[in-house]
Coordinates of C-alpha atoms and ligand atoms in Angstrom, one line a residue:
M1 CA 12.7 -22.4 44.6
L2 CA 13.1 -19.1 42.9
I3 CA 11.5 -16.0 44.1
A4 CA 10.2 -13.9 41.3
T5 CA 11.1 -10.3 41.6
S6 CA 8.4 -7.7 41.2
L7 CA 10.1 -6.0 38.2
T8 CA 7.5 -5.5 35.6
H9 CA 9.8 -6.0 32.6
A10 CA 10.7 -9.5 33.7
R11 CA 8.8 -12.8 33.6
P12 CA 9.3 -15.1 36.5
L13 CA 11.8 -18.0 36.0
T14 CA 10.2 -20.2 38.7
T15 CA 10.5 -23.9 38.0
A16 CA 7.8 -26.2 39.0
A17 CA 8.6 -29.2 41.3
A18 CA 9.2 -32.3 39.2
S19 CA 5.8 -33.9 38.6
T20 CA 5.1 -37.6 38.7
S21 CA 3.7 -37.6 35.2
F22 CA 5.9 -36.0 32.5
Y23 CA 4.9 -34.2 29.4
S24 CA 1.6 -33.0 30.9
S25 CA 2.1 -29.3 31.1
R26 CA 3.7 -26.5 29.2
L27 CA 5.2 -23.4 30.7
V28 CA 1.8 -21.6 30.5
P29 CA -1.6 -23.4 30.6
Q30 CA -2.8 -22.2 27.2
P31 CA 0.2 -21.2 25.1
P32 CA -0.3 -19.4 21.8
D33 CA -0.8 -21.5 18.6
L34 CA 2.8 -22.3 17.4
I35 CA 1.7 -23.2 13.9
K36 CA 0.0 -19.8 13.5
W37 CA 3.0 -18.0 14.9
V38 CA 5.4 -19.7 12.5
R39 CA 3.2 -18.8 9.5
R40 CA 2.8 -15.2 10.7
E41 CA 6.6 -15.0 10.8
A42 CA 6.8 -16.0 7.1
G43 CA 7.5 -19.6 7.8
F44 CA 5.8 -22.5 6.0
V45 CA 3.8 -25.3 7.6
H46 CA 2.1 -27.9 5.5
Q47 CA -1.7 -27.6 5.7
S48 CA -2.1 -31.2 6.9
I49 CA 0.1 -30.9 9.9
K50 CA -1.3 -30.5 13.4
I51 CA 0.0 -30.6 16.9
A52 CA -1.5 -33.4 18.9
Q53 CA -1.1 -35.4 22.1
L54 CA 0.7 -38.6 21.2
E55 CA -0.5 -42.0 22.3
E56 CA 2.2 -43.9 24.3
G57 CA 3.9 -46.2 21.8
S58 CA 6.9 -46.8 19.6
S59 CA 7.2 -43.2 18.6
G60 CA 7.0 -41.9 22.2
F61 CA 4.8 -39.6 24.3
G62 CA 4.1 -36.0 24.9
L63 CA 3.0 -33.6 22.2
G64 CA 4.0 -34.2 18.6
L65 CA 3.3 -33.3 15.0
V66 CA 0.7 -35.5 13.3
A67 CA -0.4 -35.8 9.7
A68 CA -4.1 -34.9 9.4
E69 CA -4.2 -36.7 6.0
K70 CA -1.8 -38.6 3.7
I71 CA 1.3 -36.6 2.7
P72 CA 3.3 -37.7 -0.3
K73 CA 7.0 -38.5 0.0
G74 CA 9.3 -35.5 -0.8
S75 CA 6.7 -32.9 0.3
D76 CA 7.9 -29.8 2.2
L77 CA 6.5 -30.1 5.7
I78 CA 7.9 -27.0 7.6
S79 CA 10.3 -24.3 6.7
L80 CA 11.7 -21.7 9.1
P81 CA 13.2 -18.4 8.0
R82 CA 16.5 -17.4 9.5
H83 CA 15.2 -15.2 12.3
I84 CA 13.1 -18.0 13.9
P85 CA 15.7 -20.4 15.3
L86 CA 17.0 -19.5 18.7
K87 CA 20.8 -19.4 18.8
F88 CA 23.5 -18.1 21.1
E89 CA 25.8 -15.9 19.1
A90 CA 28.6 -14.3 21.1
A91 CA 28.9 -11.7 18.3
D92 CA 25.3 -10.4 18.7
A93 CA 24.8 -6.7 19.3
E94 CA 26.8 -5.6 22.4
D95 CA 24.9 -4.4 25.4
G96 CA 25.6 -4.9 29.1
A97 CA 23.1 -7.8 29.5
H98 CA 24.5 -9.6 26.5
S99 CA 28.1 -9.3 27.5
A100 CA 27.2 -10.5 31.0
L101 CA 25.6 -13.5 29.3
V102 CA 28.7 -14.1 27.1
N103 CA 30.8 -13.9 30.3
L104 CA 28.8 -16.6 32.0
A105 CA 28.8 -18.8 29.0
R106 CA 32.7 -18.8 29.0
N107 CA 32.5 -20.7 32.3
V108 CA 30.5 -23.6 30.8
P109 CA 32.6 -26.6 29.7
E110 CA 32.4 -27.5 26.0
E111 CA 30.7 -30.9 26.7
L112 CA 27.8 -29.0 28.4
W113 CA 27.2 -26.9 25.3
A114 CA 23.4 -27.1 26.1
M115 CA 23.9 -24.9 29.1
K116 CA 25.4 -22.1 26.9
L117 CA 22.3 -22.0 24.7
G118 CA 20.3 -22.6 27.8
L119 CA 21.5 -19.2 29.2
K120 CA 20.1 -17.5 26.1
L121 CA 16.9 -19.4 26.5
L122 CA 16.6 -18.3 30.1
Q123 CA 17.3 -14.7 29.1
E124 CA 14.5 -14.8 26.6
R125 CA 12.2 -16.5 29.1
A126 CA 12.8 -13.8 31.6
K127 CA 12.2 -10.9 29.1
A128 CA 8.7 -9.6 28.8
G129 CA 7.9 -9.0 25.1
S130 CA 10.6 -11.5 23.9
F131 CA 10.2 -12.3 20.2
W132 CA 10.4 -16.0 21.2
W133 CA 7.8 -16.0 23.9
P134 CA 5.1 -17.7 21.7
Y135 CA 7.7 -20.5 21.3
I136 CA 9.1 -20.6 24.9
S137 CA 5.6 -20.6 26.4
N138 CA 5.0 -23.9 24.5
L139 CA 8.0 -25.6 26.1
P140 CA 7.4 -28.3 28.7
E141 CA 7.5 -27.2 32.3
T142 CA 9.4 -30.2 33.5
Y143 CA 11.9 -32.7 32.0
S144 CA 12.3 -36.4 32.7
V145 CA 16.1 -36.3 32.6
P146 CA 17.9 -37.9 35.5
I147 CA 19.3 -34.7 37.0
F148 CA 15.7 -34.2 38.3
F149 CA 15.3 -37.8 39.5
P150 CA 14.9 -38.3 43.3
G151 CA 18.1 -39.7 44.7
E152 CA 16.6 -43.2 45.0
D153 CA 15.9 -43.4 41.3
I154 CA 19.4 -42.2 40.4
K155 CA 20.5 -45.3 42.4
N156 CA 17.9 -47.3 40.6
L157 CA 19.8 -46.8 37.3
Q158 CA 22.3 -49.4 38.7
Y159 CA 24.9 -48.4 36.1
A160 CA 28.1 -46.6 37.2
P161 CA 29.0 -44.8 34.0
L162 CA 25.6 -43.1 33.9
L163 CA 25.6 -42.3 37.7
Y164 CA 28.9 -40.6 37.1
Q165 CA 27.5 -38.4 34.3
V166 CA 24.4 -37.5 36.3
N167 CA 26.5 -36.6 39.4
K168 CA 28.8 -34.5 37.2
R169 CA 25.9 -32.6 35.8
C170 CA 24.3 -32.0 39.2
R171 CA 27.6 -30.8 40.6
F172 CA 28.1 -28.5 37.7
L173 CA 24.7 -27.0 38.2
L174 CA 25.2 -26.4 41.9
D175 CA 28.6 -24.7 41.3
F176 CA 27.3 -22.7 38.3
E177 CA 24.4 -21.4 40.4
K178 CA 27.0 -19.9 42.8
L179 CA 29.1 -18.5 40.0
V180 CA 26.0 -16.9 38.3
K181 CA 24.9 -15.3 41.6
Y182 CA 28.5 -14.0 42.2
E183 CA 28.9 -12.6 38.7
L184 CA 25.5 -10.9 38.6
E185 CA 25.4 -9.5 42.1
G186 CA 24.9 -5.7 42.0
L187 CA 24.4 -5.4 38.3
K188 CA 22.0 -2.7 37.2
A189 CA 18.7 -4.0 35.8
N190 CA 19.6 -2.9 32.3
D191 CA 22.9 -4.9 32.4
H192 CA 21.4 -7.9 34.1
P193 CA 20.8 -10.8 31.6
F194 CA 17.7 -12.1 33.5
G195 CA 16.0 -8.8 34.2
G196 CA 17.3 -8.6 37.7
Q197 CA 15.9 -12.1 38.6
D198 CA 17.7 -14.6 40.7
V199 CA 18.6 -17.9 38.9
D200 CA 19.1 -21.1 40.8
S201 CA 20.3 -24.6 39.9
S202 CA 16.8 -25.8 39.1
S203 CA 16.1 -23.0 36.6
L204 CA 19.5 -23.6 35.1
G205 CA 18.7 -27.3 34.9
W206 CA 15.4 -26.6 33.2
A207 CA 17.1 -24.5 30.6
M208 CA 19.9 -27.0 30.0
S209 CA 17.4 -29.9 29.6
A210 CA 15.1 -27.8 27.4
V211 CA 18.1 -27.3 25.0
S212 CA 19.7 -30.8 25.3
S213 CA 16.3 -32.4 24.5
R214 CA 15.2 -30.1 21.7
A215 CA 18.2 -28.4 20.0
F216 CA 19.7 -29.5 16.7
R217 CA 23.2 -29.0 15.5
L218 CA 23.1 -27.1 12.2
Y219 CA 25.3 -24.8 10.2
G220 CA 25.4 -21.5 11.9
S221 CA 27.3 -18.3 10.9
K222 CA 30.1 -18.3 8.4
H223 CA 33.9 -18.5 8.9
P224 CA 35.8 -15.9 6.9
N225 CA 36.7 -18.7 4.5
G226 CA 33.1 -19.2 3.6
T227 CA 32.5 -22.5 5.4
H228 CA 29.8 -22.6 8.0
I229 CA 30.3 -23.1 11.8
D230 CA 28.3 -25.9 13.3
A231 CA 26.0 -24.5 15.9
P232 CA 23.3 -25.8 18.2
M233 CA 19.9 -24.1 17.7
M234 CA 16.4 -24.5 18.9
L235 CA 14.0 -24.9 16.0
P236 CA 10.5 -23.9 17.0
L237 CA 7.8 -26.3 15.8
I238 CA 10.3 -28.6 14.1
D239 CA 11.3 -29.6 17.7
M240 CA 7.8 -30.9 18.2
C241 CA 8.8 -34.0 16.2
N242 CA 9.6 -37.1 18.3
H243 CA 12.5 -39.5 17.6
S244 CA 12.6 -42.8 15.6
F245 CA 15.4 -44.8 14.1
N246 CA 13.1 -45.2 11.2
P247 CA 12.1 -41.6 10.5
N248 CA 9.5 -40.4 8.1
A249 CA 10.8 -36.9 8.0
E250 CA 14.3 -35.2 7.9
I251 CA 15.8 -31.8 8.3
V252 CA 17.5 -30.2 5.4
Q253 CA 19.3 -26.8 5.4
E254 CA 19.1 -24.8 2.2
Q255 CA 20.5 -21.6 1.0
E256 CA 18.0 -19.3 -0.7
P257 CA 19.3 -18.8 -4.2
N258 CA 19.1 -15.0 -4.3
N259 CA 20.2 -14.1 -0.8
E260 CA 22.5 -15.5 1.8
K261 CA 19.8 -16.6 4.1
M262 CA 19.9 -20.2 5.5
L263 CA 16.6 -21.8 5.5
V264 CA 15.8 -24.8 7.7
K265 CA 13.3 -27.2 6.3
V266 CA 11.7 -30.5 7.2
I267 CA 10.7 -32.7 4.3
A268 CA 8.8 -36.0 4.1
R269 CA 11.4 -38.8 3.7
T270 CA 8.6 -41.3 3.0
Q271 CA 4.9 -41.2 2.3
I272 CA 3.2 -40.3 5.6
M273 CA -0.2 -41.8 6.3
Q274 CA -3.1 -40.1 7.9
D275 CA -2.7 -39.9 11.8
D276 CA 0.9 -40.9 11.6
P277 CA 3.3 -38.8 13.8
L278 CA 6.1 -37.0 12.1
V279 CA 9.4 -38.5 13.4
L280 CA 13.0 -37.4 13.0
N281 CA 16.1 -39.4 13.8
Y282 CA 17.9 -37.7 16.7
G283 CA 21.0 -39.9 16.0
F284 CA 22.1 -43.5 16.4
L285 CA 22.7 -43.0 20.1
N286 CA 23.0 -45.3 23.0
N287 CA 20.5 -45.1 25.9
D288 CA 22.9 -43.2 28.1
F289 CA 22.6 -40.2 25.7
F290 CA 18.8 -40.7 25.2
L291 CA 18.2 -40.7 29.0
L292 CA 20.8 -38.0 30.0
D293 CA 19.9 -35.5 27.2
Y294 CA 16.3 -36.3 26.2
G295 CA 14.8 -38.1 29.2
F296 CA 13.6 -41.3 27.5
V297 CA 14.9 -44.8 26.8
M298 CA 14.7 -46.5 23.4
N299 CA 13.4 -50.0 23.6
P300 CA 14.7 -51.8 21.7
N301 CA 17.9 -49.9 20.9
P302 CA 20.4 -51.7 18.6
Y303 CA 22.9 -48.9 19.4
D304 CA 22.9 -49.4 23.1
C305 CA 26.1 -50.7 24.7
V306 CA 27.7 -51.4 28.1
E307 CA 30.9 -49.7 29.1
L308 CA 33.5 -51.8 30.9
K309 CA 37.0 -51.0 32.2
Y310 CA 39.9 -52.9 30.7
D311 CA 41.3 -54.5 33.8
P312 CA 44.0 -57.2 33.5
A313 CA 43.2 -58.7 37.0
L314 CA 39.5 -59.0 36.1
L315 CA 40.4 -60.6 32.7
D316 CA 42.7 -63.1 34.5
A317 CA 39.8 -64.0 36.9
A318 CA 37.3 -64.2 34.0
S319 CA 39.5 -66.5 31.8
M320 CA 40.3 -68.8 34.7
A321 CA 36.6 -69.0 35.5
A322 CA 36.1 -69.9 31.8
G323 CA 38.6 -72.8 32.2
I324 CA 41.5 -71.3 30.3
S325 CA 44.8 -72.4 31.7
S326 CA 47.6 -69.9 32.6
P327 CA 46.1 -66.6 31.3
N328 CA 48.7 -63.8 31.5
F329 CA 46.7 -60.6 31.2
S330 CA 48.5 -59.2 34.2
S331 CA 52.0 -60.0 33.0
P332 CA 52.1 -59.7 29.2
S333 CA 55.4 -60.4 27.4
S334 CA 57.2 -57.5 25.8
W335 CA 55.9 -58.1 22.3
Q336 CA 52.3 -58.3 23.7
Q337 CA 52.9 -55.1 25.7
E338 CA 53.8 -53.4 22.4
I339 CA 50.5 -54.4 20.9
L340 CA 48.6 -53.2 24.0
F341 CA 50.3 -49.8 23.5
Q342 CA 49.1 -49.7 19.9
L343 CA 45.6 -50.5 21.1
N344 CA 45.9 -47.7 23.6
L345 CA 45.3 -50.1 26.4
R346 CA 48.7 -49.5 28.0
G347 CA 50.7 -46.4 28.7
E348 CA 50.3 -43.0 30.2
N349 CA 47.4 -41.8 28.0
S350 CA 45.7 -45.1 27.6
D351 CA 42.0 -45.2 27.3
L352 CA 40.8 -48.2 29.3
K353 CA 37.1 -47.8 28.6
V354 CA 35.9 -50.6 26.3
S355 CA 32.4 -51.5 25.3
L356 CA 30.1 -54.4 24.6
G357 CA 27.0 -54.4 22.5
G358 CA 26.0 -51.9 19.8
S359 CA 26.9 -52.6 16.2
E360 CA 30.4 -53.9 17.0
L361 CA 29.2 -56.4 19.7
V362 CA 32.7 -56.5 21.2
E363 CA 34.9 -53.4 21.0
G364 CA 37.7 -54.2 18.6
R365 CA 40.5 -53.1 21.0
L366 CA 39.2 -55.5 23.7
L367 CA 38.9 -58.4 21.2
A368 CA 42.4 -57.9 19.8
A369 CA 43.9 -57.6 23.2
L370 CA 42.3 -60.9 24.3
R371 CA 43.4 -62.7 21.1
V372 CA 46.9 -61.5 21.4
L373 CA 47.3 -62.1 25.2
L374 CA 45.9 -65.6 24.9
S375 CA 48.4 -66.5 22.2
T376 CA 52.0 -67.6 22.7
D377 CA 52.7 -67.6 18.9
K378 CA 54.3 -64.3 18.2
A379 CA 54.9 -65.1 14.5
A380 CA 51.2 -65.9 14.0
V381 CA 50.2 -62.6 15.7
E382 CA 52.6 -60.6 13.6
S383 CA 51.3 -62.2 10.4
N384 CA 47.9 -60.4 11.0
D385 CA 47.4 -56.6 10.9
L386 CA 45.8 -54.9 13.8
N387 CA 42.5 -54.3 12.0
T388 CA 42.1 -58.1 11.4
L389 CA 42.9 -58.8 15.1
K390 CA 40.2 -56.2 16.1
S391 CA 37.5 -57.6 13.8
L392 CA 34.9 -60.1 15.1
S393 CA 34.1 -61.0 11.5
A394 CA 37.7 -62.0 10.8
E395 CA 37.2 -65.7 11.7
A396 CA 39.7 -67.0 14.3
P397 CA 42.8 -65.2 12.9
L398 CA 45.0 -66.9 15.5
G399 CA 43.5 -70.3 15.3
I400 CA 40.3 -71.9 16.6
S401 CA 41.4 -72.7 20.2
N402 CA 42.7 -69.1 20.6
E403 CA 39.4 -67.8 19.4
V404 CA 37.4 -70.0 21.6
A405 CA 39.5 -69.0 24.6
A406 CA 39.1 -65.3 23.8
L407 CA 35.3 -65.5 23.3
R408 CA 34.9 -67.6 26.5
T409 CA 36.8 -65.0 28.4
I410 CA 34.4 -62.3 27.2
I411 CA 31.4 -64.5 28.1
A412 CA 32.9 -64.8 31.6
V413 CA 33.4 -61.0 31.8
C414 CA 29.7 -60.7 30.8
V415 CA 28.7 -63.0 33.7
I416 CA 30.8 -60.9 36.1
A417 CA 29.3 -57.7 34.7
L418 CA 25.7 -59.0 35.1
G419 CA 26.5 -60.0 38.7
H420 CA 27.3 -56.3 39.5
F421 CA 23.6 -55.4 38.9
P422 CA 21.8 -55.7 42.2
T423 CA 18.6 -57.1 40.5
K424 CA 17.8 -59.5 37.7
I425 CA 15.8 -58.7 34.6
M426 CA 12.8 -60.8 35.8
E427 CA 12.7 -58.9 39.1
D428 CA 12.8 -55.6 37.2
E429 CA 10.0 -56.7 35.0
S430 CA 7.8 -57.6 37.9
L431 CA 8.5 -54.2 39.5
L432 CA 7.3 -52.6 36.4
K433 CA 4.1 -54.7 36.4
Q434 CA 3.3 -53.6 39.9
G435 CA 3.3 -49.9 38.8
V436 CA 5.9 -47.4 39.9
A437 CA 6.5 -43.7 39.7
A438 CA 7.5 -42.3 36.3
T439 CA 11.1 -41.7 37.2
T440 CA 11.5 -45.2 38.8
E441 CA 10.0 -46.7 35.6
L442 CA 12.5 -44.9 33.4
A443 CA 15.4 -46.0 35.7
I444 CA 14.2 -49.6 35.6
Q445 CA 13.7 -49.5 31.8
F446 CA 17.2 -48.2 31.4
R447 CA 18.8 -50.9 33.5
I448 CA 16.8 -53.7 31.8
Q449 CA 18.2 -52.5 28.5
K450 CA 21.7 -52.5 29.8
K451 CA 21.3 -56.1 31.1
S452 CA 19.7 -57.1 27.9
V453 CA 22.8 -55.9 26.0
I454 CA 25.0 -58.2 28.0
V455 CA 22.6 -61.1 27.8
D456 CA 22.3 -60.7 24.0
A457 CA 26.1 -60.4 23.7
M458 CA 26.5 -63.7 25.7
R459 CA 24.0 -65.4 23.5
D460 CA 25.7 -64.3 20.3
L461 CA 29.2 -65.2 21.6
T462 CA 28.0 -68.7 22.9
R463 CA 26.7 -69.4 19.4
R464 CA 30.0 -68.4 17.9
V465 CA 31.9 -70.7 20.3
K466 CA 29.6 -73.6 19.5
E467 CA 30.2 -73.1 15.7
L468 CA 33.9 -72.9 16.2
M469 CA 33.9 -76.1 18.4
S470 CA 32.0 -78.0 15.8
K471 CA 34.5 -76.8 13.1
E472 CA 37.3 -77.9 15.3
S473 CA 35.8 -81.4 15.8
V474 CA 35.3 -81.8 12.0
T475 CA 38.9 -80.8 11.4
A476 CA 40.1 -83.3 14.0
Q477 CA 38.2 -86.2 12.5
Ligands
SAM501 C1 12.3 -32.6 20.5 S1 11.1 -32.9 21.8 C2 9.8 -33.6 20.9 C3 8.4 -33.0 21.3 C4 8.0 -33.5 22.7 N1 7.3 -34.7 22.6 C5 7.1 -32.4 23.3 O1 6.1 -32.8 24.0 O2 7.4 -31.3 23.3 C6 11.9 -34.3 22.5 C7 11.2 -35.0 23.6 O3 10.1 -35.7 23.2 C8 10.1 -37.0 23.9 N2 10.4 -38.1 22.9 C9 10.8 -37.9 21.6 N3 10.9 -39.1 21.0 C10 10.5 -40.0 21.9 C11 10.5 -41.4 21.9 N4 10.8 -42.1 20.8 N5 10.0 -42.1 23.0 C12 9.7 -41.4 24.1 N6 9.8 -40.1 24.2 C13 10.2 -39.4 23.1 C14 11.1 -36.9 25.0 O4 10.5 -36.3 26.1 C15 12.1 -35.9 24.4 O5 12.9 -35.2 25.3

């Protein structure tokens, strides 16, 4: 827990303990009216938009923007002038506190970009009289991202790639807390980015999660050649919109004709009916990203996938279990090795992560490797280009029995992958029915989705095998 200092020019950065129900409270009990603030700052908000508590449902929970009456397609919904978005710009006016902040940001790895902007958010949160206080005070007090899950619920995710990411973020926050303390020790209040206040891993985690769950990547400042640099920024009020893969609103960035100012707007992509929430598409993301960055799981999610390791010994075992004689994944011939190099599945810098599910169903590199390694016909393999070998819609490029063997091997890999989850979908569903804590519920929903991806892939591949077999028997007659 943080101990707020008694400095009068600073606001306390204390973070509340994670609550069992999310989305309930904001940083202060009755924050200022965000719509009024945006209008006062020369922004535009459509007269029929209001902030409301959303019902649990397809478009999510928490607060959201809702249409008070029908809004025609193409209408401007919100527009923000340039000074409203919150950005981190290293080139901002130099003062001691800013350069200390820039210094800290240099120690944040690129993939955790949300922490950089999070430092700026923490600075503004600590500053009494911050221009952004009306916005910041409206931010949620807690986030449902897994870095705040109790240890038991991190385990409840049951999925190693996500556990790895969660642990990495937690480790980073603990190390960064030490570094921040070390760097800021002894700084004069004026040079201190957080007004002299101590910052710990939970307040850093709060800021990183506030940014990862609410920032948008838009064009930022200009390169000398006139092109714009992509920059994450927090967009007050616009970030009250929840996510949908079928959005009724979208963000556009416009340049005002007579001056250089970038204007961020939200427009109605479709007609919006009375009482409908305004929803944006945060991206065609898998559930790992939704949970890690935003703290929710999409169900269903056609973009969800399962990550596996390309492991020759596992593939040998899987194909034997599938009844395929003499698989040689572990000892490919030299021409097969060459293709594995081209697929980046062999060699020093190989990438052995392959995926199942999502729009591709079976990652092309895995499919091509199986087709090639299950074939003894070098000439037939060489008569196909790599893209054909990688494509599931290219029907049996190396013959029907080769294709059946490849697909059966993947089905067996799926069976093995499912066996690695300690519980079955039915057990998960009955746990959910019994009622569990909010973090447990999220972890269980996440793992049900992962298992469903595998089950759906098995179903689709089994159907393909049946079709191929019936073709083969027709040809044989
Ligand atoms: C950009 S904010 C949207 C405003 C947010 N509902 C609030 O109360 O401030 C993103 C957060 O909203 C929630 N959210 C957005 N879309 C969602 C969805 N489709 N299902 C569940 N939660 C969603 C998640 O908590 C996410 O981190």
